[in-house]
CSV table of C-alpha atoms and ligand atoms in Angstrom, one decimal:
chain,number,residue,atom,x,y,z
A,1,UNK,CA,-123.7,84.8,-7.5
A,2,UNK,CA,-121.0,86.0,-5.0
A,3,UNK,CA,-121.3,87.7,-1.7
A,4,UNK,CA,-119.0,89.5,0.7
A,5,UNK,CA,-118.3,86.6,3.0
A,6,UNK,CA,-117.4,82.9,3.0
A,7,UNK,CA,-120.8,81.7,4.3
A,8,UNK,CA,-123.5,81.2,1.7
A,9,UNK,CA,-126.9,82.9,2.0
A,10,UNK,CA,-130.1,81.3,0.8
A,11,UNK,CA,-130.3,84.0,-1.9
A,12,UNK,CA,-127.1,83.1,-3.6
A,13,UNK,CA,-128.7,80.3,-5.7
A,14,UNK,CA,-129.9,83.1,-8.0
A,15,UNK,CA,-128.2,83.3,-11.4
A,16,UNK,CA,-128.0,86.8,-12.7
A,17,UNK,CA,-128.5,87.6,-16.4
A,18,UNK,CA,-125.3,88.0,-18.4
A,19,UNK,CA,-124.4,91.7,-18.7
A,20,UNK,CA,-124.5,93.1,-22.2
A,21,UNK,CA,-121.2,94.3,-23.6
A,22,UNK,CA,-121.0,98.0,-24.2
A,23,UNK,CA,-118.3,100.3,-25.5
A,24,UNK,CA,-116.4,102.5,-23.0
A,25,UNK,CA,-117.7,106.1,-23.0
A,26,UNK,CA,-116.1,109.3,-22.0
A,27,UNK,CA,-119.2,111.0,-20.5
A,28,UNK,CA,-122.5,109.8,-19.2
A,29,UNK,CA,-125.2,111.8,-17.4
A,30,UNK,CA,-125.2,109.7,-14.3
A,31,UNK,CA,-122.8,107.2,-12.6
A,32,UNK,CA,-124.3,105.1,-9.9
A,33,UNK,CA,-121.7,103.5,-7.5
A,34,UNK,CA,-122.9,100.1,-6.2
A,35,UNK,CA,-125.1,97.4,-7.8
A,36,UNK,CA,-127.3,96.4,-4.9
A,37,UNK,CA,-131.0,97.2,-4.5
A,38,UNK,CA,-130.3,101.0,-4.0
A,39,UNK,CA,-128.1,101.4,-7.0
A,40,UNK,CA,-130.2,99.3,-9.4
A,41,UNK,CA,-133.5,100.9,-8.3
A,42,UNK,CA,-132.0,104.3,-9.0
A,43,UNK,CA,-130.4,103.2,-12.3
A,44,UNK,CA,-133.6,101.8,-13.6
A,45,UNK,CA,-135.6,104.9,-12.8
A,46,UNK,CA,-132.9,107.1,-14.4
A,47,UNK,CA,-133.0,105.0,-17.6
A,48,UNK,CA,-136.8,105.1,-17.7
A,49,UNK,CA,-136.4,108.9,-17.6
A,50,UNK,CA,-134.0,108.7,-20.6
A,51,UNK,CA,-130.8,109.4,-18.7
A,52,UNK,CA,-127.6,107.8,-19.9
A,53,UNK,CA,-126.3,105.8,-16.9
A,54,UNK,CA,-123.4,103.5,-15.9
A,55,UNK,CA,-123.5,101.5,-12.6
A,56,UNK,CA,-120.0,100.8,-11.3
A,57,UNK,CA,-119.8,97.9,-8.9
A,58,UNK,CA,-116.6,97.1,-6.9
A,59,UNK,CA,-117.3,93.4,-7.0
A,60,UNK,CA,-120.3,91.8,-8.7
A,61,UNK,CA,-124.1,92.5,-8.7
A,62,UNK,CA,-125.7,91.9,-5.3
A,63,UNK,CA,-122.3,91.2,-3.6
A,64,UNK,CA,-123.0,93.4,-0.6
A,65,UNK,CA,-126.0,93.5,1.8
A,66,UNK,CA,-128.7,92.8,-0.8
A,67,UNK,CA,-127.4,89.3,-1.1
A,68,UNK,CA,-127.4,88.9,2.7
A,69,UNK,CA,-130.6,90.5,3.8
A,70,UNK,CA,-133.6,88.8,5.4
A,71,UNK,CA,-135.8,90.6,2.8
A,72,UNK,CA,-138.5,91.8,5.2
A,73,UNK,CA,-140.6,94.4,3.4
A,74,UNK,CA,-142.1,96.5,6.2
A,75,UNK,CA,-143.7,99.7,7.3
A,76,UNK,CA,-143.0,98.8,10.9
A,77,UNK,CA,-139.3,99.4,11.2
A,78,UNK,CA,-136.5,98.1,13.5
A,79,UNK,CA,-136.4,101.5,15.1
A,80,UNK,CA,-139.8,101.7,17.0
A,81,UNK,CA,-142.1,104.5,16.2
A,82,UNK,CA,-142.0,105.5,19.9
A,83,UNK,CA,-138.3,106.4,19.3
A,84,UNK,CA,-138.9,108.1,16.0
A,85,UNK,CA,-141.7,110.2,17.5
A,86,UNK,CA,-139.6,111.1,20.5
A,87,UNK,CA,-136.6,112.1,18.4
A,88,UNK,CA,-138.2,113.6,15.3
A,89,UNK,CA,-141.8,114.4,16.2
A,90,UNK,CA,-145.2,112.9,15.2
A,91,UNK,CA,-145.4,114.6,11.8
A,92,UNK,CA,-142.0,113.4,10.8
A,93,UNK,CA,-142.9,109.8,12.0
A,94,UNK,CA,-146.1,110.0,9.8
A,95,UNK,CA,-143.9,111.0,6.9
A,96,UNK,CA,-141.6,108.0,7.5
A,97,UNK,CA,-144.6,105.7,7.3
A,98,UNK,CA,-145.7,107.4,4.1
A,99,UNK,CA,-142.2,106.9,2.7
A,100,UNK,CA,-142.1,103.2,3.5
A,101,UNK,CA,-145.5,102.8,1.7
A,102,UNK,CA,-143.9,104.6,-1.3
A,103,UNK,CA,-141.0,102.1,-1.2
A,104,UNK,CA,-143.4,99.1,-1.2
A,105,UNK,CA,-145.3,100.6,-4.1
A,106,UNK,CA,-142.0,101.1,-6.1
A,107,UNK,CA,-141.2,97.4,-5.6
A,108,UNK,CA,-144.7,96.4,-6.7
A,109,UNK,CA,-144.6,98.6,-9.7
A,110,UNK,CA,-141.2,97.3,-10.8
A,111,UNK,CA,-142.4,93.7,-10.2
A,112,UNK,CA,-145.5,94.2,-12.3
A,113,UNK,CA,-144.1,96.4,-15.0
A,114,UNK,CA,-141.1,94.1,-15.7
A,115,UNK,CA,-142.8,90.9,-14.8
A,116,UNK,CA,-140.2,90.1,-12.1
A,117,UNK,CA,-140.8,86.7,-10.5
A,118,UNK,CA,-139.5,87.4,-7.0
A,119,UNK,CA,-141.9,85.4,-4.7
A,120,UNK,CA,-143.5,88.6,-3.4
A,121,UNK,CA,-146.0,87.7,-0.7
A,122,UNK,CA,-148.0,90.2,1.3
A,123,UNK,CA,-148.3,89.3,4.9
A,124,UNK,CA,-148.9,90.6,8.4
A,125,UNK,CA,-146.3,91.4,11.1
A,126,UNK,CA,-146.4,90.2,14.6
A,127,UNK,CA,-144.5,91.5,17.6
A,128,UNK,CA,-144.6,89.8,21.0
A,129,UNK,CA,-143.5,90.6,24.6
A,130,UNK,CA,-142.4,87.9,27.0
A,131,UNK,CA,-142.3,89.8,30.3
A,132,UNK,CA,-143.9,92.8,32.0
A,133,UNK,CA,-141.2,95.3,31.0
A,134,UNK,CA,-141.4,94.2,27.3
A,135,UNK,CA,-145.2,94.4,27.5
A,136,UNK,CA,-145.2,98.0,28.6
A,137,UNK,CA,-142.8,98.8,25.8
A,138,UNK,CA,-145.0,97.0,23.3
A,139,UNK,CA,-148.2,98.8,24.5
A,140,UNK,CA,-146.4,102.1,23.9
A,141,UNK,CA,-145.3,100.9,20.4
A,142,UNK,CA,-149.0,99.9,19.7
A,143,UNK,CA,-150.1,103.4,20.7
A,144,UNK,CA,-147.4,104.9,18.5
A,145,UNK,CA,-148.5,102.8,15.5
A,146,UNK,CA,-152.0,104.0,16.0
A,147,UNK,CA,-150.8,107.6,16.0
A,148,UNK,CA,-148.7,107.3,12.8
A,149,UNK,CA,-151.6,105.5,11.0
A,150,UNK,CA,-150.5,101.9,10.9
A,151,UNK,CA,-153.6,99.7,11.8
A,152,UNK,CA,-152.7,97.3,14.6
A,153,UNK,CA,-154.5,95.1,17.0
A,154,UNK,CA,-153.8,93.0,20.1
A,155,UNK,CA,-153.8,89.3,19.5
A,156,UNK,CA,-154.1,86.3,21.8
A,157,UNK,CA,-152.1,83.9,19.7
A,158,UNK,CA,-148.8,84.2,17.8
A,159,UNK,CA,-147.4,82.1,14.9
A,160,UNK,CA,-144.3,81.1,17.0
A,161,UNK,CA,-144.2,78.4,19.6
A,162,UNK,CA,-143.0,80.8,22.3
A,163,UNK,CA,-144.5,81.8,25.6
A,164,UNK,CA,-145.7,85.5,25.6
A,165,UNK,CA,-147.6,87.9,27.8
A,166,UNK,CA,-148.8,90.4,25.1
A,167,UNK,CA,-148.7,90.5,21.3
A,168,UNK,CA,-149.8,92.8,18.5
A,169,UNK,CA,-150.4,92.2,14.8
A,170,UNK,CA,-150.2,94.8,12.0
A,171,UNK,CA,-151.0,94.5,8.2
A,172,UNK,CA,-149.3,95.9,5.1
A,173,UNK,CA,-146.0,93.9,5.4
A,174,UNK,CA,-144.6,91.6,2.8
A,175,UNK,CA,-141.6,89.3,2.0
A,176,UNK,CA,-139.9,88.5,-1.2
A,177,UNK,CA,-136.8,86.9,-2.7
A,178,UNK,CA,-134.3,89.8,-2.9
A,179,UNK,CA,-131.8,88.5,-5.5
A,180,UNK,CA,-134.6,87.3,-7.8
A,181,UNK,CA,-135.9,90.8,-7.6
A,182,UNK,CA,-132.4,92.3,-8.1
A,183,UNK,CA,-131.9,90.0,-11.2
A,184,UNK,CA,-135.2,91.4,-12.5
A,185,UNK,CA,-133.9,95.0,-12.0
A,186,UNK,CA,-130.7,94.1,-13.9
A,187,UNK,CA,-132.7,92.7,-16.8
A,188,UNK,CA,-135.1,95.7,-16.9
A,189,UNK,CA,-132.3,98.2,-16.7
A,190,UNK,CA,-129.9,96.7,-19.2
A,191,UNK,CA,-132.9,95.9,-21.4
A,192,UNK,CA,-133.4,99.7,-21.9
A,193,UNK,CA,-129.8,100.5,-22.5
A,194,UNK,CA,-128.4,100.7,-19.0
A,195,UNK,CA,-124.7,99.8,-18.5
A,196,UNK,CA,-123.2,97.9,-15.5
A,197,UNK,CA,-119.5,97.7,-15.0
A,198,UNK,CA,-118.5,95.0,-12.4
A,199,UNK,CA,-115.2,94.8,-10.6
A,200,UNK,CA,-114.7,98.5,-11.0
A,201,UNK,CA,-113.8,100.4,-7.8
A,202,UNK,CA,-114.5,104.2,-7.9
A,203,UNK,CA,-111.5,105.7,-6.2
A,204,UNK,CA,-111.9,109.4,-6.6
A,205,UNK,CA,-114.5,111.9,-7.7
A,206,UNK,CA,-113.7,115.5,-8.4
A,207,UNK,CA,-115.6,118.4,-9.9
A,208,UNK,CA,-113.7,119.9,-12.9
A,209,UNK,CA,-115.1,122.1,-15.6
A,210,UNK,CA,-118.7,121.7,-14.6
A,211,UNK,CA,-118.6,117.9,-14.7
A,212,UNK,CA,-117.6,115.3,-12.2
A,213,UNK,CA,-114.4,113.3,-13.1
A,214,UNK,CA,-114.7,109.8,-11.8
A,215,UNK,CA,-111.4,107.8,-11.5
A,216,UNK,CA,-111.6,104.1,-11.1
A,217,UNK,CA,-109.0,101.5,-9.9
A,218,UNK,CA,-108.4,100.3,-13.5
A,219,UNK,CA,-107.1,103.8,-14.4
A,220,UNK,CA,-110.2,104.9,-16.3
A,221,UNK,CA,-111.5,108.4,-15.9
A,222,UNK,CA,-115.1,108.9,-16.9
A,223,UNK,CA,-117.0,112.2,-16.6
A,224,UNK,CA,-120.6,112.5,-15.4
A,225,UNK,CA,-123.1,115.2,-14.6
A,226,UNK,CA,-124.2,113.3,-11.4
A,227,UNK,CA,-122.7,110.6,-9.2
A,228,UNK,CA,-124.9,108.6,-6.9
A,229,UNK,CA,-123.3,106.6,-4.0
A,230,UNK,CA,-125.3,103.5,-3.3
A,231,UNK,CA,-122.5,101.9,-1.3
A,232,UNK,CA,-123.7,102.2,2.4
A,233,UNK,CA,-121.0,104.7,3.1
A,234,UNK,CA,-119.6,106.8,0.2
A,235,UNK,CA,-116.0,105.7,-0.7
A,236,UNK,CA,-113.1,107.4,0.9
A,237,UNK,CA,-112.6,109.4,4.1
A,238,UNK,CA,-115.5,111.8,4.4
A,239,UNK,CA,-118.0,113.4,6.6
A,240,UNK,CA,-120.5,110.5,6.6
A,241,UNK,CA,-117.9,108.3,8.5
A,242,UNK,CA,-118.9,110.3,11.6
A,243,UNK,CA,-122.7,109.9,11.1
A,244,UNK,CA,-122.8,106.1,10.6
A,245,UNK,CA,-122.0,103.0,12.6
A,246,UNK,CA,-121.5,99.5,11.0
A,247,UNK,CA,-123.3,96.5,12.5
A,248,UNK,CA,-123.5,92.8,11.7
A,249,UNK,CA,-126.5,90.6,11.9
A,250,UNK,CA,-126.6,86.7,11.9
A,251,UNK,CA,-129.1,84.6,10.0
A,252,UNK,CA,-129.9,80.9,9.7
A,253,UNK,CA,-132.4,78.9,7.6
A,254,UNK,CA,-133.8,75.7,9.0
A,255,UNK,CA,-135.9,72.9,7.7
A,256,UNK,CA,-138.4,72.2,10.5
A,257,UNK,CA,-139.8,68.8,11.5
A,258,UNK,CA,-143.3,70.3,10.9
A,259,UNK,CA,-143.3,72.6,7.8
A,260,UNK,CA,-146.6,74.1,9.1
A,261,UNK,CA,-144.6,75.7,12.0
A,262,UNK,CA,-143.0,78.2,9.5
A,263,UNK,CA,-144.8,81.5,10.2
A,264,UNK,CA,-146.7,83.2,7.4
A,265,UNK,CA,-146.1,86.6,9.2
A,266,UNK,CA,-143.0,88.6,9.7
A,267,UNK,CA,-142.3,87.9,13.4
A,268,UNK,CA,-140.3,89.9,16.0
A,269,UNK,CA,-139.6,89.3,19.6
A,270,UNK,CA,-138.5,92.1,22.0
A,271,UNK,CA,-135.3,90.7,23.4
A,272,UNK,CA,-132.1,92.8,23.3
A,273,UNK,CA,-130.9,92.4,20.6
A,274,UNK,CA,-134.2,91.2,19.1
A,275,UNK,CA,-134.8,88.2,16.8
A,276,UNK,CA,-136.7,88.4,13.5
A,277,UNK,CA,-138.2,85.6,11.5
A,278,UNK,CA,-140.0,84.8,8.4
A,279,UNK,CA,-140.7,81.9,6.0
A,280,UNK,CA,-138.8,81.3,2.8
A,281,UNK,CA,-140.3,79.1,0.1
A,282,UNK,CA,-138.0,77.0,-2.1
A,283,UNK,CA,-139.4,74.7,-4.7
A,284,UNK,CA,-142.8,74.9,-2.9
A,285,UNK,CA,-141.3,73.8,0.4
A,286,UNK,CA,-141.3,76.2,3.4
A,287,UNK,CA,-138.2,76.9,5.5
A,288,UNK,CA,-137.8,79.0,8.6
A,289,UNK,CA,-135.4,82.0,8.5
A,290,UNK,CA,-134.4,83.6,11.8
A,291,UNK,CA,-132.0,86.4,12.3
A,292,UNK,CA,-130.5,88.4,15.3
A,293,UNK,CA,-127.5,88.5,17.6
A,294,UNK,CA,-126.6,91.9,16.0
A,295,UNK,CA,-123.5,93.8,17.2
A,296,UNK,CA,-121.2,96.5,16.0
A,297,UNK,CA,-118.8,95.3,13.3
A,298,UNK,CA,-115.5,94.0,14.7
A,299,UNK,CA,-116.6,94.5,18.3
A,300,UNK,CA,-117.1,90.8,19.1
A,301,UNK,CA,-114.2,88.5,20.0
A,302,UNK,CA,-115.7,85.4,18.5
A,303,UNK,CA,-118.3,85.8,15.8
A,304,UNK,CA,-118.9,82.1,15.6
A,305,UNK,CA,-120.5,82.3,19.0
A,306,UNK,CA,-123.3,84.4,17.5
A,307,UNK,CA,-124.3,81.5,15.3
A,308,UNK,CA,-124.2,79.1,18.2
A,309,UNK,CA,-126.5,81.4,20.3
A,310,UNK,CA,-128.8,81.9,17.4
A,311,UNK,CA,-129.0,78.1,16.9
A,312,UNK,CA,-129.7,77.6,20.6
A,313,UNK,CA,-132.5,80.2,20.4
A,314,UNK,CA,-134.1,78.4,17.4
A,315,UNK,CA,-133.8,75.0,19.0
A,316,UNK,CA,-135.4,76.3,22.1
A,317,UNK,CA,-138.6,77.1,20.1
A,318,UNK,CA,-138.8,74.5,17.2
A,319,UNK,CA,-138.3,70.9,16.5
A,320,UNK,CA,-135.7,71.2,13.7
A,321,UNK,CA,-134.6,68.7,11.0
A,322,UNK,CA,-131.5,70.5,9.7
A,323,UNK,CA,-129.9,73.8,9.1
A,324,UNK,CA,-129.6,74.6,5.4
A,325,UNK,CA,-127.9,78.0,5.5
A,326,UNK,CA,-126.2,80.4,7.8
A,327,UNK,CA,-124.5,83.7,7.1
A,328,UNK,CA,-124.0,87.1,8.5
A,329,UNK,CA,-124.5,90.5,6.9
A,330,UNK,CA,-123.6,94.1,7.4
A,331,UNK,CA,-125.8,97.2,7.8
A,332,UNK,CA,-125.3,100.8,8.9
A,333,UNK,CA,-127.1,102.7,11.7
A,334,UNK,CA,-127.3,106.4,11.3
A,335,UNK,CA,-126.7,108.7,14.2
A,336,UNK,CA,-130.4,109.7,14.6
A,337,UNK,CA,-131.9,106.4,13.4
A,338,UNK,CA,-133.3,107.7,10.1
A,339,UNK,CA,-131.5,107.1,6.8
A,340,UNK,CA,-129.6,109.8,4.9
A,341,UNK,CA,-130.9,110.2,1.4
A,342,UNK,CA,-130.1,113.2,-0.8
A,343,UNK,CA,-127.4,115.6,-1.7
A,344,UNK,CA,-123.9,114.9,-0.3
A,345,UNK,CA,-123.5,117.3,2.6
A,346,UNK,CA,-120.9,120.0,2.3
A,347,UNK,CA,-120.8,119.9,-1.6
A,348,UNK,CA,-122.6,122.9,-2.9
A,349,UNK,CA,-122.7,121.8,-6.5
A,350,UNK,CA,-125.6,119.3,-5.7
A,351,UNK,CA,-124.1,116.8,-8.2
A,352,UNK,CA,-123.2,114.0,-5.8
A,353,UNK,CA,-125.9,112.2,-3.9
A,354,UNK,CA,-125.9,109.4,-1.4
A,355,UNK,CA,-128.3,107.0,0.3
A,356,UNK,CA,-127.3,105.2,3.5
A,357,UNK,CA,-128.0,104.5,7.2
A,358,UNK,CA,-130.9,102.1,6.6
A,359,UNK,CA,-130.5,100.2,9.9
A,360,UNK,CA,-132.0,96.8,9.5
A,361,UNK,CA,-134.5,97.9,6.9
A,362,UNK,CA,-132.3,97.8,3.8
A,363,UNK,CA,-134.9,96.6,1.4
A,364,UNK,CA,-137.4,99.4,2.2
A,365,UNK,CA,-134.9,102.2,2.5
A,366,UNK,CA,-132.7,100.9,-0.3
A,367,UNK,CA,-135.7,101.0,-2.6
A,368,UNK,CA,-136.7,104.4,-1.3
A,369,UNK,CA,-133.2,105.8,-1.5
A,370,UNK,CA,-132.8,104.6,-5.1
A,371,UNK,CA,-136.1,106.1,-6.0
A,372,UNK,CA,-135.5,109.4,-4.3
A,373,UNK,CA,-132.0,109.9,-5.7
A,374,UNK,CA,-133.3,109.3,-9.2
A,375,UNK,CA,-136.1,111.8,-8.6
A,376,UNK,CA,-133.6,114.4,-7.4
A,377,UNK,CA,-131.5,114.0,-10.5
A,378,UNK,CA,-134.4,114.1,-12.9
A,379,UNK,CA,-136.7,116.7,-11.2
A,380,UNK,CA,-134.4,118.4,-8.8
A,381,UNK,CA,-136.8,117.6,-5.9
A,382,UNK,CA,-138.6,114.6,-4.4
A,383,UNK,CA,-141.0,113.7,-1.7
A,384,UNK,CA,-139.5,113.1,1.7
A,385,UNK,CA,-136.3,115.0,0.9
A,386,UNK,CA,-136.3,117.1,4.0
A,387,UNK,CA,-136.7,114.4,6.5
A,388,UNK,CA,-134.0,112.2,5.0
A,389,UNK,CA,-131.6,115.1,4.1
A,390,UNK,CA,-128.0,114.0,4.8
A,391,UNK,CA,-127.3,117.6,5.9
A,392,UNK,CA,-130.0,117.6,8.6
A,393,UNK,CA,-127.7,117.1,11.6
A,394,UNK,CA,-126.1,120.5,11.2
A,395,UNK,CA,-122.9,121.8,9.5
A,396,UNK,CA,-120.2,119.4,8.7
A,397,UNK,CA,-116.6,120.5,9.1
A,398,UNK,CA,-114.6,120.3,5.9
A,399,UNK,CA,-112.5,117.2,5.7
A,400,UNK,CA,-109.9,116.9,3.1
A,401,UNK,CA,-109.4,113.8,1.0
A,402,UNK,CA,-107.1,111.7,3.2
A,403,UNK,CA,-107.1,108.8,0.8
A,404,UNK,CA,-103.8,109.5,-0.9
A,405,UNK,CA,-102.0,109.9,2.5
A,406,UNK,CA,-103.3,106.5,3.7
A,407,UNK,CA,-102.3,104.8,0.5
A,408,UNK,CA,-98.8,106.1,1.1
A,409,UNK,CA,-98.6,104.8,4.6
A,410,UNK,CA,-99.5,101.3,3.3
A,411,UNK,CA,-96.9,101.5,0.5
A,412,UNK,CA,-94.1,102.2,3.0
A,413,UNK,CA,-95.0,99.3,5.2
A,414,UNK,CA,-95.1,96.7,2.5
A,415,UNK,CA,-91.5,97.2,1.5
A,416,UNK,CA,-90.4,95.4,4.7
A,417,UNK,CA,-89.6,91.7,4.6
A,418,UNK,CA,-91.1,89.2,7.1
A,419,UNK,CA,-89.2,86.1,8.1
A,420,UNK,CA,-91.5,83.3,9.2
A,421,UNK,CA,-89.1,81.9,11.8
A,422,UNK,CA,-89.2,85.3,13.5
A,423,UNK,CA,-93.0,85.3,14.0
A,424,UNK,CA,-93.2,84.1,17.6
A,425,UNK,CA,-96.9,83.3,17.7
A,426,UNK,CA,-97.0,81.5,14.4
A,427,UNK,CA,-97.4,78.1,16.1
A,428,UNK,CA,-100.7,79.3,17.7
A,429,UNK,CA,-102.4,79.8,14.3
A,430,UNK,CA,-104.6,76.9,13.3
A,431,UNK,CA,-105.7,76.1,9.7
A,432,UNK,CA,-108.7,78.2,8.6
A,433,UNK,CA,-107.8,80.8,11.2
A,434,UNK,CA,-106.7,84.4,11.0
A,435,UNK,CA,-104.9,86.5,13.7
A,436,UNK,CA,-103.1,89.7,14.2
A,437,UNK,CA,-99.6,88.6,15.3
A,438,UNK,CA,-96.5,90.5,16.4
A,439,UNK,CA,-93.4,90.8,14.3
A,440,UNK,CA,-90.6,92.7,16.0
A,441,UNK,CA,-93.0,95.1,17.5
A,442,UNK,CA,-95.1,95.5,14.4
A,443,UNK,CA,-98.5,94.0,13.8
A,444,UNK,CA,-99.2,91.7,10.9
A,445,UNK,CA,-102.4,90.0,9.9
A,446,UNK,CA,-101.9,86.3,9.1
A,447,UNK,CA,-104.4,83.8,7.7
A,448,UNK,CA,-103.6,80.1,7.3
A,449,UNK,CA,-105.9,78.3,4.9
A,450,UNK,CA,-107.0,74.6,5.0
A,451,UNK,CA,-103.9,73.5,3.1
A,452,UNK,CA,-101.6,75.3,5.5
A,453,UNK,CA,-100.8,78.1,3.1
A,454,UNK,CA,-100.2,81.5,4.8
A,455,UNK,CA,-101.5,84.9,3.6
A,456,UNK,CA,-100.0,87.9,5.3
A,457,UNK,CA,-101.5,91.4,5.2
A,458,UNK,CA,-100.7,94.8,6.8
A,459,UNK,CA,-103.6,95.1,9.2
A,460,UNK,CA,-103.8,98.9,8.9
A,461,UNK,CA,-107.1,99.7,7.2
A,462,UNK,CA,-106.6,101.5,3.9
A,463,UNK,CA,-109.5,103.9,4.8
A,464,UNK,CA,-108.3,105.8,7.8
A,465,UNK,CA,-105.7,103.6,9.4
A,466,UNK,CA,-107.6,101.7,12.1
A,467,UNK,CA,-106.4,98.2,12.8
A,468,UNK,CA,-108.7,95.5,11.3
A,469,UNK,CA,-109.9,92.5,13.2
A,470,UNK,CA,-110.3,88.9,12.1
A,471,UNK,CA,-113.9,87.8,11.6
A,472,UNK,CA,-113.8,84.0,12.2
A,473,UNK,CA,-117.1,83.2,10.7
A,474,UNK,CA,-117.1,85.1,7.4
A,475,UNK,CA,-113.3,84.8,7.2
A,476,UNK,CA,-112.6,88.4,6.6
A,477,UNK,CA,-110.6,91.3,8.1
A,478,UNK,CA,-113.2,93.7,9.4
A,479,UNK,CA,-112.5,97.3,10.4
A,480,UNK,CA,-114.1,98.4,13.7
A,481,UNK,CA,-114.1,102.1,12.8
A,482,UNK,CA,-116.2,102.5,9.7
A,483,UNK,CA,-116.9,98.9,8.6
A,484,UNK,CA,-114.5,98.4,5.7
A,485,UNK,CA,-114.0,94.6,5.1
A,486,UNK,CA,-111.3,92.7,3.4
A,487,UNK,CA,-110.8,89.0,2.2
A,488,UNK,CA,-108.1,86.9,4.0
A,489,UNK,CA,-105.6,87.8,1.3
A,490,UNK,CA,-106.5,91.5,1.7
A,491,UNK,CA,-108.8,92.0,-1.3
A,492,UNK,CA,-111.4,94.7,-0.7
A,493,UNK,CA,-114.9,93.4,0.2
A,494,UNK,CA,-116.7,96.4,1.5
A,495,UNK,CA,-116.0,100.2,1.5
A,496,UNK,CA,-115.6,102.9,2.6
A,497,UNK,CA,-112.0,101.9,1.8
A,498,UNK,CA,-111.3,102.0,-1.9
A,499,UNK,CA,-108.0,99.9,-1.7
A,500,UNK,CA,-107.1,96.4,-0.6
A,501,UNK,CA,-105.0,95.7,2.5
A,502,UNK,CA,-101.4,95.6,1.5
A,503,UNK,CA,-100.1,92.1,1.1
A,504,UNK,CA,-96.8,91.3,2.9
A,505,UNK,CA,-94.0,89.1,1.5
A,506,UNK,CA,-93.3,86.2,3.8
A,507,UNK,CA,-89.9,84.6,3.6
A,508,UNK,CA,-90.0,80.8,4.6
A,509,UNK,CA,-87.3,79.4,6.9
A,510,UNK,CA,-84.1,78.2,5.1
B,601,FES,FE1,-112.4,103.6,8.4
B,601,FES,FE2,-111.2,101.3,8.5
B,601,FES,S1,-113.1,101.7,7.7
B,601,FES,S2,-110.5,103.2,9.2
């Protein structure tokens, strides 16, 4: 399977079932945009309810964050319940817990009903403090867990060879293999008549004559009663861009000298940013997975340093044999730290729904979001809809569809010709490196591959015209504004953009 970066995640060994061929249709009841855990959870529930459904995926199944997660299944979230209680109140925090339990039960039901072999393993969670300040914070978190109804106890040993001054353990957590689970969802969904269209970018959705007209990049227009966005941020320039911030997290998998040192529990330290770890089993052998070093997308000069720092952290704790995988992955934080799941704000017709802003808890909230969106389509209501309502932060100003204007900007730029001998900084570009360089006062994005071949792009993001930045570890052009990402040659990797970066014509020296 493919993913949205050059580094390979441990989950990419999974082979997805071949997608059944199906004739093009003019109308379906529901179009789901995005074939990750959110989209496929929703699509399966909709087919179970008898809805005709097409999943449209810009790349391939699991291409986005589902293929790059750490696959922690948890009721104790990255945002501490102390913060959730403070910002949203105790009742709301209890509802959040209830919703995470619902998500876990959805995963278990799907696993059991469709006999999905996904290495699901219930386990406990452990959080530990390494100084007095962290200890006081962790004591407050323990109190908050008690208030929201998550059983939790102090422990005097932890499953990590680290010094600590205080630690807590809580039950009800689990881990699994996310792409084996996703492959199971694909089989289950297509097995009951669901359709998946890969390499199909949804470019425009418009309500006309009581249906939604969905236009894709291959020129097709399909109508639907409902459109569900399972794409982190809905495509295009829209209100949610102001409610979400893109982040990247870094993960490594190591073979340890002593396999027994791999923790059975999900483990979290309290550093800033914190580290998370778990065990992954492959062919009955245990490996250590550790993640962390999170930062805002395209806000770090040298992403490779994050891997170095993560490796140094792991080596400071464990005797390691070898690193088997490392990759980074993208997630989105919402403005008030709770996901947005429900009706698209500002659209009164209640035919477009979205699910996003999961923070680092994509498996839990992706499952919950898929389930809730399907419930809203089928029943017009669902549990938890108020607390996760995308409209909860007050009225949104109307924002027009700026997409067409941005496409025009890019088109004009690409008409220019670029002469290699006139690019002053070309000599500073190494093989395997990308850079924004100057060309007669204009900026161009240049990537030189291992063979020395050059790829030039207009670095103006096709979403809302911010300038992209080179990500030197995933080899992508990342946008610092709303997280769109592009391959070295400009191909679209992640929305909210719906178009590739414009490629520029380079003229070699005579
Ligand atoms: Fe919005 Fe690039 S993602 S401007």
